[in-house]
Tab-separated table of N, CA and C in Angstrom:
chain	number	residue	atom	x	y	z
A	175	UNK	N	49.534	-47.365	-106.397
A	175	UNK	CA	48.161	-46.896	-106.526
A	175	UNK	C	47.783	-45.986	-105.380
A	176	UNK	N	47.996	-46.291	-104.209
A	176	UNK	CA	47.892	-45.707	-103.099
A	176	UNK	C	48.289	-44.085	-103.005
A	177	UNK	N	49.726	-44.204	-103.672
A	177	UNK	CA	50.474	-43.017	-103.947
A	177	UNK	C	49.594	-42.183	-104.680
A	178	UNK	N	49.166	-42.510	-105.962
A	178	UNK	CA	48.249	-41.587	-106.506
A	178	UNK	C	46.738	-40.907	-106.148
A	179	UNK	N	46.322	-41.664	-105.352
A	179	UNK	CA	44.867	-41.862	-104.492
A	179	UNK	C	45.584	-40.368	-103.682
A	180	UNK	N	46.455	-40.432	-103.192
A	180	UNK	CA	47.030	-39.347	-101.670
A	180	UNK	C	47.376	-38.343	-102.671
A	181	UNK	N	48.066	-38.320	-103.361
A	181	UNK	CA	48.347	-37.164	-104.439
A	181	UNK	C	47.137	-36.547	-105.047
A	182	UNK	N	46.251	-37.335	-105.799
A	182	UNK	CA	44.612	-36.094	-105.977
A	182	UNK	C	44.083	-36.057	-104.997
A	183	UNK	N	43.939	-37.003	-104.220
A	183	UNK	CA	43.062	-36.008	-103.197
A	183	UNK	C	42.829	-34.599	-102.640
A	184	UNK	N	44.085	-34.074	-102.050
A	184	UNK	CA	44.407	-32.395	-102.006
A	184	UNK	C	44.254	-32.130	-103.179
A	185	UNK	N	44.468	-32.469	-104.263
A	185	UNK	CA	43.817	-31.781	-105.575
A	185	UNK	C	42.498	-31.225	-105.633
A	186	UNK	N	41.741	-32.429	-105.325
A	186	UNK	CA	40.307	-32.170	-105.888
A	186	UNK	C	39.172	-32.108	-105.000
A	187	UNK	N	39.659	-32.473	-103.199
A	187	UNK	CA	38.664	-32.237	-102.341
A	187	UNK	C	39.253	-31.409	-101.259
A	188	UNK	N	38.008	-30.147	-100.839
A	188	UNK	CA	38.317	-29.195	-99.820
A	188	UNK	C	38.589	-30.020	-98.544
A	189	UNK	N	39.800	-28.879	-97.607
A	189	UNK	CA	40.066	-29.361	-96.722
A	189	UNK	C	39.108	-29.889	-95.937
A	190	UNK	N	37.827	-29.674	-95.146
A	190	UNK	CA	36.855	-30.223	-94.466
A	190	UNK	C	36.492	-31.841	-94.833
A	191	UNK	N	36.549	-31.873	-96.271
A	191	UNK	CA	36.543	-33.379	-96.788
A	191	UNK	C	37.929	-34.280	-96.510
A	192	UNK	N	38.690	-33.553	-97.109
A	192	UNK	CA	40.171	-34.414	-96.723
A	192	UNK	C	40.530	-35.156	-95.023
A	193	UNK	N	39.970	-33.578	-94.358
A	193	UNK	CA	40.392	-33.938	-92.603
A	193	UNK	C	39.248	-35.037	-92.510
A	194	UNK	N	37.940	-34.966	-92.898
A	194	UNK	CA	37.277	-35.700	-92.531
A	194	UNK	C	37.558	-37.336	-93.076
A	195	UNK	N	37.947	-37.356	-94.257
A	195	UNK	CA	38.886	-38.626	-94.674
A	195	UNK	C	39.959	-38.764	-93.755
A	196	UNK	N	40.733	-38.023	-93.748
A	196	UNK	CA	41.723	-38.192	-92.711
A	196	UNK	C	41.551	-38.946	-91.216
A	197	UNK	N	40.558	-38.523	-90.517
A	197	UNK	CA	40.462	-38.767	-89.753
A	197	UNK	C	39.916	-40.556	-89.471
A	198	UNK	N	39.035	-40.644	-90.823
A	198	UNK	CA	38.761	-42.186	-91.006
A	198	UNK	C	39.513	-43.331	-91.244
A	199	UNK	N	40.916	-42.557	-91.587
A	199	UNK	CA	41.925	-43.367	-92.794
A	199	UNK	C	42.437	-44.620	-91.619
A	200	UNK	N	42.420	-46.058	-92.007
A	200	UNK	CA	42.961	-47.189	-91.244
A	200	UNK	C	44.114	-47.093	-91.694
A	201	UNK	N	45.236	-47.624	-91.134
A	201	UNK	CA	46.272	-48.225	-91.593
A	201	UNK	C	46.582	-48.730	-93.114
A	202	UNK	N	45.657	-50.008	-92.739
A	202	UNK	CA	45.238	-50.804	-93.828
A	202	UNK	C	44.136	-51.024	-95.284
A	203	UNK	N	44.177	-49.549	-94.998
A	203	UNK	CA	43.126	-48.919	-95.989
A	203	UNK	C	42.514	-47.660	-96.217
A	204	UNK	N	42.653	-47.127	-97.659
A	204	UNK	CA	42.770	-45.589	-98.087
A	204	UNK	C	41.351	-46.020	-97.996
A	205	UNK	N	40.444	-45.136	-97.252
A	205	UNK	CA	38.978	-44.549	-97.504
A	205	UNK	C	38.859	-43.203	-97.319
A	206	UNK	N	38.558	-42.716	-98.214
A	206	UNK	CA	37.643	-41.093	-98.554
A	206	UNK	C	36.294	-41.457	-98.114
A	207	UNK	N	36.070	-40.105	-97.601
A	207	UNK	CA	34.496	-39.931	-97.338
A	207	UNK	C	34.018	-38.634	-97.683
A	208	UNK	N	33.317	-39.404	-98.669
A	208	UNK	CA	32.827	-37.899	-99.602
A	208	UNK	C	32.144	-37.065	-98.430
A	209	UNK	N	31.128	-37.429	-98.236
A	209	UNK	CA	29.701	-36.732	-97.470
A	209	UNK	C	29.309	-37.923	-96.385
A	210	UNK	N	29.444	-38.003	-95.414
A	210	UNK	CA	28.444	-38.760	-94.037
A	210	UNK	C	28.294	-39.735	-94.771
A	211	UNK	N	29.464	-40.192	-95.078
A	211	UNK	CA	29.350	-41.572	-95.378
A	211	UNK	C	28.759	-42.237	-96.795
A	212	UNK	N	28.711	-41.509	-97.601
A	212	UNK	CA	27.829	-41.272	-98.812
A	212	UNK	C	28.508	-42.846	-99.908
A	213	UNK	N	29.735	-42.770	-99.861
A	213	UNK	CA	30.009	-43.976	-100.224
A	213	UNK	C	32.096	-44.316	-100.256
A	214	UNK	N	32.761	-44.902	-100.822
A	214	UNK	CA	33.888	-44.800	-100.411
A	214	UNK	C	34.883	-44.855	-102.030
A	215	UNK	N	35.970	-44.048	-101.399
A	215	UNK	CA	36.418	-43.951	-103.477
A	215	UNK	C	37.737	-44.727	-103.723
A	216	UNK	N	38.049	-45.066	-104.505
A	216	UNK	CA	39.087	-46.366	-104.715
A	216	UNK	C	39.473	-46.964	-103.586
A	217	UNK	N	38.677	-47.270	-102.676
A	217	UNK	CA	38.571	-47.746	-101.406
A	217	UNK	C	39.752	-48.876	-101.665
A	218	UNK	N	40.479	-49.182	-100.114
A	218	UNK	CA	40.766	-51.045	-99.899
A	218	UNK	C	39.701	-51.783	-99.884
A	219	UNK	N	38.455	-51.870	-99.838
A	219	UNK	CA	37.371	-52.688	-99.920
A	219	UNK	C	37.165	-53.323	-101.304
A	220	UNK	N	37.553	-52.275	-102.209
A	220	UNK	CA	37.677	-52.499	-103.939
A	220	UNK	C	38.509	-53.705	-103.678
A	221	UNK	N	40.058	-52.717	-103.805
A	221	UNK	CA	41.168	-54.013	-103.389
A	221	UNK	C	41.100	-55.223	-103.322
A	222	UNK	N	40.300	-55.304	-102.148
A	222	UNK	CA	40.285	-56.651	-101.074
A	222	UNK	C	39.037	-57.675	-102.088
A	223	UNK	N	37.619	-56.885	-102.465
A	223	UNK	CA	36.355	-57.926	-102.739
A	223	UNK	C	36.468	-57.710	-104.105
A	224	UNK	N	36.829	-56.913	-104.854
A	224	UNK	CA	36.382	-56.385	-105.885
A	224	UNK	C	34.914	-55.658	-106.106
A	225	UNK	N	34.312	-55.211	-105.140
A	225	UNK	CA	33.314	-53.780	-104.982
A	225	UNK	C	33.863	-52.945	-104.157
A	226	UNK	N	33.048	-51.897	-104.975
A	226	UNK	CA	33.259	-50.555	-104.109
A	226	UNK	C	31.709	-49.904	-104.299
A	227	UNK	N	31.134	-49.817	-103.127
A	227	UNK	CA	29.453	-48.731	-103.637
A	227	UNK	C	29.569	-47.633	-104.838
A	228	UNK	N	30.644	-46.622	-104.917
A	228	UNK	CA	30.876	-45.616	-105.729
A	228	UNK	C	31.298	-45.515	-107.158
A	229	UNK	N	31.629	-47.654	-107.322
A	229	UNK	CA	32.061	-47.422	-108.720
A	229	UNK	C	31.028	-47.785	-109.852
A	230	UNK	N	30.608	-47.255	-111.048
A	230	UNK	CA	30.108	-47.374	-112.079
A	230	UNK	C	28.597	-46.341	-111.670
A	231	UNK	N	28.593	-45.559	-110.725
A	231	UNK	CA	27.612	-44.390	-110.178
A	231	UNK	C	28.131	-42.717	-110.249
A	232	UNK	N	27.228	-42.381	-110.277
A	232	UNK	CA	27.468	-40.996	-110.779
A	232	UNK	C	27.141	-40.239	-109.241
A	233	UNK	N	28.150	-39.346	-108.917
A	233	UNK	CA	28.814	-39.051	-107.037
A	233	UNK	C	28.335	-37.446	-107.134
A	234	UNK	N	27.594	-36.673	-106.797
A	234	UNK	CA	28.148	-35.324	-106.539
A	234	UNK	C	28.962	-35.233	-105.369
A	235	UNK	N	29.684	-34.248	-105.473
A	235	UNK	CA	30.517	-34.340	-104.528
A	235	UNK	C	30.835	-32.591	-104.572
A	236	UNK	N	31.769	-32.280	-103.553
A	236	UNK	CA	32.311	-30.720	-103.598
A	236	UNK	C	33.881	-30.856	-103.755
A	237	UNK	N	34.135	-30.542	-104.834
A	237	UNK	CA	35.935	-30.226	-104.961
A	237	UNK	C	36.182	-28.929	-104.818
A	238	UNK	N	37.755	-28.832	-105.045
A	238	UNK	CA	38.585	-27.971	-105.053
A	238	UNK	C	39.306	-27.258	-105.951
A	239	UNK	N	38.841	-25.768	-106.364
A	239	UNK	CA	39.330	-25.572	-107.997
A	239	UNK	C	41.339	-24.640	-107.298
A	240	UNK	N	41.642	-24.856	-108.941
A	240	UNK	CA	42.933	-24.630	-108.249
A	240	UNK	C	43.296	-23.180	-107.568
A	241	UNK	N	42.258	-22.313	-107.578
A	241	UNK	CA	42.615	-21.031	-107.012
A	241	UNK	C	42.248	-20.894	-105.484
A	242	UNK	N	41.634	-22.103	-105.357
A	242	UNK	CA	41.086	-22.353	-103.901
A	242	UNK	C	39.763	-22.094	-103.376
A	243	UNK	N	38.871	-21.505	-104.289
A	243	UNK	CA	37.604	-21.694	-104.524
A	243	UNK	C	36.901	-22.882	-104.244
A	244	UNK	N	35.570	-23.438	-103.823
A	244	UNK	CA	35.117	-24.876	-104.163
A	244	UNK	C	33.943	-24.472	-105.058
A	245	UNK	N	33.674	-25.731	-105.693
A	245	UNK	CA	32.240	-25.954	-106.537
A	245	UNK	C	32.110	-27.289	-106.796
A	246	UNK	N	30.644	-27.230	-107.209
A	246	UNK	CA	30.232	-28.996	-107.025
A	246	UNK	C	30.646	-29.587	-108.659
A	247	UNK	N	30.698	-30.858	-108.465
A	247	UNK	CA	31.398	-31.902	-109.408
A	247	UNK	C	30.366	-32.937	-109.428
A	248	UNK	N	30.765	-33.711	-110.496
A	248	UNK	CA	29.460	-34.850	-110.783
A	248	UNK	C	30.970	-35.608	-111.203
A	249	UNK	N	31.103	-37.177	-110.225
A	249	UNK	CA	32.165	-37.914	-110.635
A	249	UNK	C	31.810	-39.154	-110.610
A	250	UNK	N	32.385	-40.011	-111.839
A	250	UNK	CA	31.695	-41.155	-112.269
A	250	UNK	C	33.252	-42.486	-112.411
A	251	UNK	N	33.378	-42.792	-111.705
A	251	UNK	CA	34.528	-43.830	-111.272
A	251	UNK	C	34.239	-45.257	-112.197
A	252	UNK	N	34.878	-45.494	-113.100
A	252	UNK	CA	34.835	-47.072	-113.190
A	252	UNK	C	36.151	-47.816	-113.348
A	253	UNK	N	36.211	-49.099	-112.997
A	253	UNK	CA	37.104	-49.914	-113.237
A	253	UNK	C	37.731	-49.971	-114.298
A	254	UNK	N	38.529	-50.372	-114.683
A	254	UNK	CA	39.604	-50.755	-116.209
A	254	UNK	C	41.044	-51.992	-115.504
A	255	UNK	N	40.268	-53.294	-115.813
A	255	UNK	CA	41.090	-54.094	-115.271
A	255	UNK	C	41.948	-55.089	-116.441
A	256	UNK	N	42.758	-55.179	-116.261
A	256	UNK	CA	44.002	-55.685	-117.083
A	256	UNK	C	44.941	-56.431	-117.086
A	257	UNK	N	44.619	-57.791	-117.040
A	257	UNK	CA	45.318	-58.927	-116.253
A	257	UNK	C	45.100	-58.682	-114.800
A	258	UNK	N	46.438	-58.920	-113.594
A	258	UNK	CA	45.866	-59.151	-112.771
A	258	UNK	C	46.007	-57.641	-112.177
A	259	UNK	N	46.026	-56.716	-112.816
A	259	UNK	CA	46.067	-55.297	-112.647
A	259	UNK	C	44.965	-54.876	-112.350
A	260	UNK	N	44.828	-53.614	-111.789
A	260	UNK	CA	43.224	-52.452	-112.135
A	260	UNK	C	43.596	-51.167	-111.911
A	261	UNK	N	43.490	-50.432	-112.824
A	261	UNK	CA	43.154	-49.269	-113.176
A	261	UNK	C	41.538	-48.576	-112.787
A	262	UNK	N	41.726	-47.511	-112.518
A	262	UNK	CA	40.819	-46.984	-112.077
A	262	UNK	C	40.402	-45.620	-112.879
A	263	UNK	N	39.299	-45.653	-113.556
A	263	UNK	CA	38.963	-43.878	-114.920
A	263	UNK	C	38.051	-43.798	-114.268
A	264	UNK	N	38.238	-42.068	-113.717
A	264	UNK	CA	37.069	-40.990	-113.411
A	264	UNK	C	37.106	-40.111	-114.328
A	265	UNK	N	35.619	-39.715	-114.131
A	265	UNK	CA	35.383	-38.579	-115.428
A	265	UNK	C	35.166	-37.704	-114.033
A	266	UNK	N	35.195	-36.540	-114.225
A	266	UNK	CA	34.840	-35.428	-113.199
A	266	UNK	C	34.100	-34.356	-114.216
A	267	UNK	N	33.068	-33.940	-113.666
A	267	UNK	CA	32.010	-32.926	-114.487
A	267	UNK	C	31.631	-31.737	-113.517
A	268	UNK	N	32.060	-30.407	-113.754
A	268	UNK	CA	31.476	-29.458	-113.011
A	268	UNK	C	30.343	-28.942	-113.176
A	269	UNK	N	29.401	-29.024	-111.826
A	269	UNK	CA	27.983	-29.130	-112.318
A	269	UNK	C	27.722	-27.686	-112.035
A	270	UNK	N	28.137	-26.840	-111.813
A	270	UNK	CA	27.980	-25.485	-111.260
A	270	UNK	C	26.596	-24.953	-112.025
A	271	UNK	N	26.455	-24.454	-113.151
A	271	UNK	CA	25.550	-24.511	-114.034
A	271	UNK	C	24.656	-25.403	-113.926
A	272	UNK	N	24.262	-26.435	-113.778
A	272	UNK	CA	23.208	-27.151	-113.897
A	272	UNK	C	22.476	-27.013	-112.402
A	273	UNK	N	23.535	-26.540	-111.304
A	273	UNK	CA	22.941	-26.311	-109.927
A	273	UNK	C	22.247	-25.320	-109.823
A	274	UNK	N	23.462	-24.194	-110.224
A	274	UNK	CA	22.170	-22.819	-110.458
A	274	UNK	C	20.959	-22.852	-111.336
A	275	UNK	N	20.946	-23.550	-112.219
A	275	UNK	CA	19.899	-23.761	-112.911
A	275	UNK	C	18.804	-24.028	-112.115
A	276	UNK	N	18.605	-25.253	-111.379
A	276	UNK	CA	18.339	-25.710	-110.424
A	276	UNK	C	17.294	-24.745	-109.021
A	277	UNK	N	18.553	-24.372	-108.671
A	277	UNK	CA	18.183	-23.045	-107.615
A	277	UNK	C	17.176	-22.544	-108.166
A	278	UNK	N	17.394	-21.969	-109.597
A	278	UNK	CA	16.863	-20.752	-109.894
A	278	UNK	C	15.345	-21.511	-110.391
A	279	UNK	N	15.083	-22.354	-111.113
A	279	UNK	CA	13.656	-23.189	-111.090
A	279	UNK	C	13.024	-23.567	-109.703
A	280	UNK	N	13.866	-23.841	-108.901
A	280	UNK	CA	13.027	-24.147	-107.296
A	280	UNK	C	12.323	-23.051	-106.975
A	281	UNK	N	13.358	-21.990	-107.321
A	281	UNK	CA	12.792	-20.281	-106.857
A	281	UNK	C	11.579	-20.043	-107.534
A	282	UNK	N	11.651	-19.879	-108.941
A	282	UNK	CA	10.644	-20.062	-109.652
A	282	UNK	C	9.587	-20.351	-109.260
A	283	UNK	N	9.689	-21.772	-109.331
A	283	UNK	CA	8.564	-22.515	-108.665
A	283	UNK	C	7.550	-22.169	-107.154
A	284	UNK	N	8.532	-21.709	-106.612
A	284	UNK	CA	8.231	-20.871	-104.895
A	284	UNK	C	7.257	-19.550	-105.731
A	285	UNK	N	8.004	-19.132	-106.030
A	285	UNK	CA	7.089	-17.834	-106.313
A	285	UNK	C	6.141	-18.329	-107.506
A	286	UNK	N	5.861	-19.056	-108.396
A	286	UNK	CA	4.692	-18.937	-109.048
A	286	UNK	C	3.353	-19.917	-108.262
A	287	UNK	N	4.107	-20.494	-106.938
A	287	UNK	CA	2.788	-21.224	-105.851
A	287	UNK	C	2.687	-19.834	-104.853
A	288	UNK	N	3.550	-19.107	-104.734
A	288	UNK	CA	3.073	-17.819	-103.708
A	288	UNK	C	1.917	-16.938	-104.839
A	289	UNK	N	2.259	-16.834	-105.551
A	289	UNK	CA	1.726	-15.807	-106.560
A	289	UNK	C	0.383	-16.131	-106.721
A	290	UNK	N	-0.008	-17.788	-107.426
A	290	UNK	CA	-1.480	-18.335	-107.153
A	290	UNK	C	-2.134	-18.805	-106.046
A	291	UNK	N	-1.356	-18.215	-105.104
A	291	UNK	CA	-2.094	-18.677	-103.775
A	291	UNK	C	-2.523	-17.423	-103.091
A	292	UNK	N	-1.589	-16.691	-103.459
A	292	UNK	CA	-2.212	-15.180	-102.845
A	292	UNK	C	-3.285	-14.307	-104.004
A	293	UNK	N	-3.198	-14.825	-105.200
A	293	UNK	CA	-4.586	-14.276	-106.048
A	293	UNK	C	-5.385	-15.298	-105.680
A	294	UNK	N	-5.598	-16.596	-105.399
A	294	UNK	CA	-6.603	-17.438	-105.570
A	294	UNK	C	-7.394	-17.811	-106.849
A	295	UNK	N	-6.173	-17.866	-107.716
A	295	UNK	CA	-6.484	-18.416	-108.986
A	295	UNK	C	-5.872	-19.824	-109.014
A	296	UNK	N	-6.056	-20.236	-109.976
A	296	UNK	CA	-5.961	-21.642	-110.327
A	296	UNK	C	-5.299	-22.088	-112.211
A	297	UNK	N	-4.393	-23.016	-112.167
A	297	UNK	CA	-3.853	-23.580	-113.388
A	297	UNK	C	-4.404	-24.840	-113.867
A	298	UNK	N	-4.832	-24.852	-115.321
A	298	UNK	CA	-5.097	-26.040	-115.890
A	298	UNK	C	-4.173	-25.994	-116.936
A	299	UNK	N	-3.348	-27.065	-117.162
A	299	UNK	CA	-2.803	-26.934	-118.021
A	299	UNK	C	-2.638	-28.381	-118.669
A	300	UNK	N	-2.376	-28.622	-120.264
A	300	UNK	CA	-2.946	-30.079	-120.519
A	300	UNK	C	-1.864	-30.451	-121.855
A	301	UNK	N	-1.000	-31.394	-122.419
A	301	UNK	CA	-0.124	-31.636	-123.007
A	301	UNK	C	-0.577	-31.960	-124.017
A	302	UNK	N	-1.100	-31.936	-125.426
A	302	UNK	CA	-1.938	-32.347	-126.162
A	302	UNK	C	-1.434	-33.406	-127.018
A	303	UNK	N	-0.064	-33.298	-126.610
A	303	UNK	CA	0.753	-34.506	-127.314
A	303	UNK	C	0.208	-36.008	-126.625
A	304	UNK	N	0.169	-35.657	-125.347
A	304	UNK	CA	0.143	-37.087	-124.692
A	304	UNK	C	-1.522	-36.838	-123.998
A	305	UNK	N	-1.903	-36.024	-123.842
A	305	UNK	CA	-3.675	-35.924	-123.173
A	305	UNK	C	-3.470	-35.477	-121.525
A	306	UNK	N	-2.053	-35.738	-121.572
A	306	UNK	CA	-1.793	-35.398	-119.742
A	306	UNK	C	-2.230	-34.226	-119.464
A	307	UNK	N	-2.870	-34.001	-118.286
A	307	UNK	CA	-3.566	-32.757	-118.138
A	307	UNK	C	-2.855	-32.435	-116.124
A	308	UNK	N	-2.912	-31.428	-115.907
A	308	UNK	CA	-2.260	-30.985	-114.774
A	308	UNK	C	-3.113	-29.639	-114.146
A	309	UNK	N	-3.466	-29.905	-112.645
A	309	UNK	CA	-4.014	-29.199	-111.998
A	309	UNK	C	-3.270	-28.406	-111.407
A	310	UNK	N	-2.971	-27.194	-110.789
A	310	UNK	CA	-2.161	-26.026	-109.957
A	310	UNK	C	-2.847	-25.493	-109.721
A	311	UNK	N	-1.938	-24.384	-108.474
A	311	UNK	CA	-2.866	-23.982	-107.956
A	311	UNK	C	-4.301	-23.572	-107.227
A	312	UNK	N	-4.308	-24.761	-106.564
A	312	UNK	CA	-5.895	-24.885	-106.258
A	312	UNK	C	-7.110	-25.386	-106.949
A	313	UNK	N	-7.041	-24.765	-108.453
A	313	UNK	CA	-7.870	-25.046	-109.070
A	313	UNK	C	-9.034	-25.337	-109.224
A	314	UNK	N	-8.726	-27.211	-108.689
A	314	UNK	CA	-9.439	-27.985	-108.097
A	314	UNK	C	-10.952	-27.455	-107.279
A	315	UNK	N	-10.154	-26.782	-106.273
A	315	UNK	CA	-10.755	-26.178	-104.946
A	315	UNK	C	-11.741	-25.119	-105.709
A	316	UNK	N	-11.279	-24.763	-106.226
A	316	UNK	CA	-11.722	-23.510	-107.066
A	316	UNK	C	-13.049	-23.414	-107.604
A	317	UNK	N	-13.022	-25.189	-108.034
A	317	UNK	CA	-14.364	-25.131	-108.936
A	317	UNK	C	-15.352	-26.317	-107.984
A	318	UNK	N	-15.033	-26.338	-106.669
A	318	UNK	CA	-15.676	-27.339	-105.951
A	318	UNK	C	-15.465	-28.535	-106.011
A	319	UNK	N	-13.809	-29.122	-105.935
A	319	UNK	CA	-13.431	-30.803	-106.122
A	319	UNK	C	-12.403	-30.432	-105.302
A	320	UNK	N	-12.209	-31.859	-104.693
A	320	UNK	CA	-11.197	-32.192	-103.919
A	320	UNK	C	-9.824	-32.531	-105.209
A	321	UNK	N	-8.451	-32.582	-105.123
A	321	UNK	CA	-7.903	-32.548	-105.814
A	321	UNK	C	-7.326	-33.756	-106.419
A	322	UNK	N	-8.278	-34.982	-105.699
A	322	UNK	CA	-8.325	-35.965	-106.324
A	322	UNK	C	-8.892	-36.438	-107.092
A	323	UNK	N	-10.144	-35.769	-106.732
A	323	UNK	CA	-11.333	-35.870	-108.055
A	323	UNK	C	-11.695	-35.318	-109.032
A	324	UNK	N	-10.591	-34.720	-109.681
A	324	UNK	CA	-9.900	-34.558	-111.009
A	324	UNK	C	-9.150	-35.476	-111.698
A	325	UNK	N	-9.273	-35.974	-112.596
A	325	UNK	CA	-8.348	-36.567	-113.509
A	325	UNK	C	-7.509	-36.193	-113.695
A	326	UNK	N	-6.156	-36.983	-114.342
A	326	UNK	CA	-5.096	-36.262	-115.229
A	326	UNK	C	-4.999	-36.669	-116.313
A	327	UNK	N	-6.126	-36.580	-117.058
A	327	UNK	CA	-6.151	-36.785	-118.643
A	327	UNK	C	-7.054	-35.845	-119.065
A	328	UNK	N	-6.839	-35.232	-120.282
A	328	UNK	CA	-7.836	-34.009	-120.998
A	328	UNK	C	-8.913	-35.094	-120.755
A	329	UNK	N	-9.405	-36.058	-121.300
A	329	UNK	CA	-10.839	-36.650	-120.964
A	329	UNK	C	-11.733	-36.254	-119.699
A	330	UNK	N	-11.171	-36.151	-119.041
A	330	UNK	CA	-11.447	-35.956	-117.424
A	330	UNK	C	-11.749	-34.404	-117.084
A	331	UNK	N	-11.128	-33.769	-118.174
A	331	UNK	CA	-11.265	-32.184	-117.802
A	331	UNK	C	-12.388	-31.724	-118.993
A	332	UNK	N	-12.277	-32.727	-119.937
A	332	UNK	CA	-13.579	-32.639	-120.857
A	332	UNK	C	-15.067	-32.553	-120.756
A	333	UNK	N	-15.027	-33.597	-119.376
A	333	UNK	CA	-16.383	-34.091	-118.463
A	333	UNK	C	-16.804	-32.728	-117.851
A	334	UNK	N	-15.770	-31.771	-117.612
A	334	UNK	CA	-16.345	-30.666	-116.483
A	334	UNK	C	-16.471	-29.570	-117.751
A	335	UNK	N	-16.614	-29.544	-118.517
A	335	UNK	CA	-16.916	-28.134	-119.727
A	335	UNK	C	-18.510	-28.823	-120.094
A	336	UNK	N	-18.937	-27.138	-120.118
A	336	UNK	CA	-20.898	-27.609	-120.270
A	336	UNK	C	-20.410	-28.296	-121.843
A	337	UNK	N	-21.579	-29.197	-121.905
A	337	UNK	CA	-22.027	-30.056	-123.043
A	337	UNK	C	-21.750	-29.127	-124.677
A	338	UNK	N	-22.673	-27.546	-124.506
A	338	UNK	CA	-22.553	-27.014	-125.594
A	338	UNK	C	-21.235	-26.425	-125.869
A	339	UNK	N	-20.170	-26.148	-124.655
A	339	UNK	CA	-18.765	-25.528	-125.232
A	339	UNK	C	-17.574	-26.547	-125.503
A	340	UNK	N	-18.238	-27.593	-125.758
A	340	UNK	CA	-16.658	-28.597	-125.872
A	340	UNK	C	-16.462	-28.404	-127.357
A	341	UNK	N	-17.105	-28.373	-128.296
A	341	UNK	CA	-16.832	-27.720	-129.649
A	341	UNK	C	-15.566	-26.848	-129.538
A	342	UNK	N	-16.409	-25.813	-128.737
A	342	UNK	CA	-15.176	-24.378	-129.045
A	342	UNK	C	-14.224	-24.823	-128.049
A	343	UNK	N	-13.812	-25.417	-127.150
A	343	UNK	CA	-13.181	-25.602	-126.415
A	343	UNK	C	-11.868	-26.044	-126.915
A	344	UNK	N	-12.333	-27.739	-127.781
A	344	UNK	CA	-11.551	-28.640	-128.247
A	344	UNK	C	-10.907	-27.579	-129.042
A	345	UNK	N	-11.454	-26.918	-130.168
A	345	UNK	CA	-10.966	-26.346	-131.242
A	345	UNK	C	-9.946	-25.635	-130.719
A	346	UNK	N	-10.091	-24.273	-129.767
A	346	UNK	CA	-9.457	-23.413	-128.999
A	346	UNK	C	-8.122	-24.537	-128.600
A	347	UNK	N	-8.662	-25.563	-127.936
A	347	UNK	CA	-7.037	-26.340	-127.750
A	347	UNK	C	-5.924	-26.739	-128.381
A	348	UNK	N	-6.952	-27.113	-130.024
A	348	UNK	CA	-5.942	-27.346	-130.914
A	348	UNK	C	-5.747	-26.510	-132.213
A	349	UNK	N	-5.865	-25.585	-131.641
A	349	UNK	CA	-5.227	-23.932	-132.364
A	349	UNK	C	-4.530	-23.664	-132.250
């Protein structure tokens, strides 16, 4: 088992990870260290108690593609034990795509709070499926409330429309 543990490793984690495993490795026990300690992978601790923090959890981690490139991975370790045997199945998932995705919504997000902060406008926006209602951008501030003293239910945003426009209002919402 050991043998195979030392054989993927240079497979699938950049050198900085490996030396840094390396440098942890006991005698008496294969430990990887993904990230500062983040958790430990077919550890001797498995071995020895039968736990390991990393098994039946989902790990990002940074591997090693075979051209020598890195990109991030989503790896999900579980047991497969068999008499007095154990086997060990990882799934490995490259999350590359779902990161940039990621990035690119954070960014998003940055610029559509720069954007209403430098017009000094404000977002109401309200889910009509569920009544959840959501303040941005200031809003709040906007119309003279602290941003607690708003609700987050259309009811609550109902209270602040004059008496005679909740007619056209409601309607307008569910148009």
């Amino acid at each position: 088992r050991q043998e195979m543990i030392v054989v993927l490793l240079p497979l699938l984690f950049p050198a900085a990870l490996r030396n840094a495993a390396s440098r942890r490795r006991s005698a008496k026990a294969l430990v990887v260290v993904l990230s500062a300690g983040l958790a430990t992978l077919l550890a001797h601790r498995y071995l020895a108690t039968g736990q390991a923090r990393i098994l039946g959890r989902r790990v990002e981690v940074t591997a090693l593609h075979r051209d020598g490139h890195e990109f991030p991975v989503e790896i999900a370790i579980t047991t497969l034990p068999s008499g007095d045997e154990v086997a060990f199945s990882a799934f490995v998932r490259d999350i590359t795509e779902r990161r940039r995705s990621e990035d690119e919504l954070r960014e998003s997000r940055q610029r559509y709070d720069l954007a209403t902060a430098a017009g000094g406008i404000g977002v109401w926006e309200v889910n009509l499926g569920t009544g959840e209602a959501r303040v941005e951008g200031g809003l709040a501030g906007l119309l003279g409330y602290a941003d607690d003293e708003i609700g987050g239910e259309l009811a609550d945003w109902m209270r602040l429309v004059f008496p005679e426009d909740v007619e056209e209002v409601m309607a307008q919402l569910m148009s």
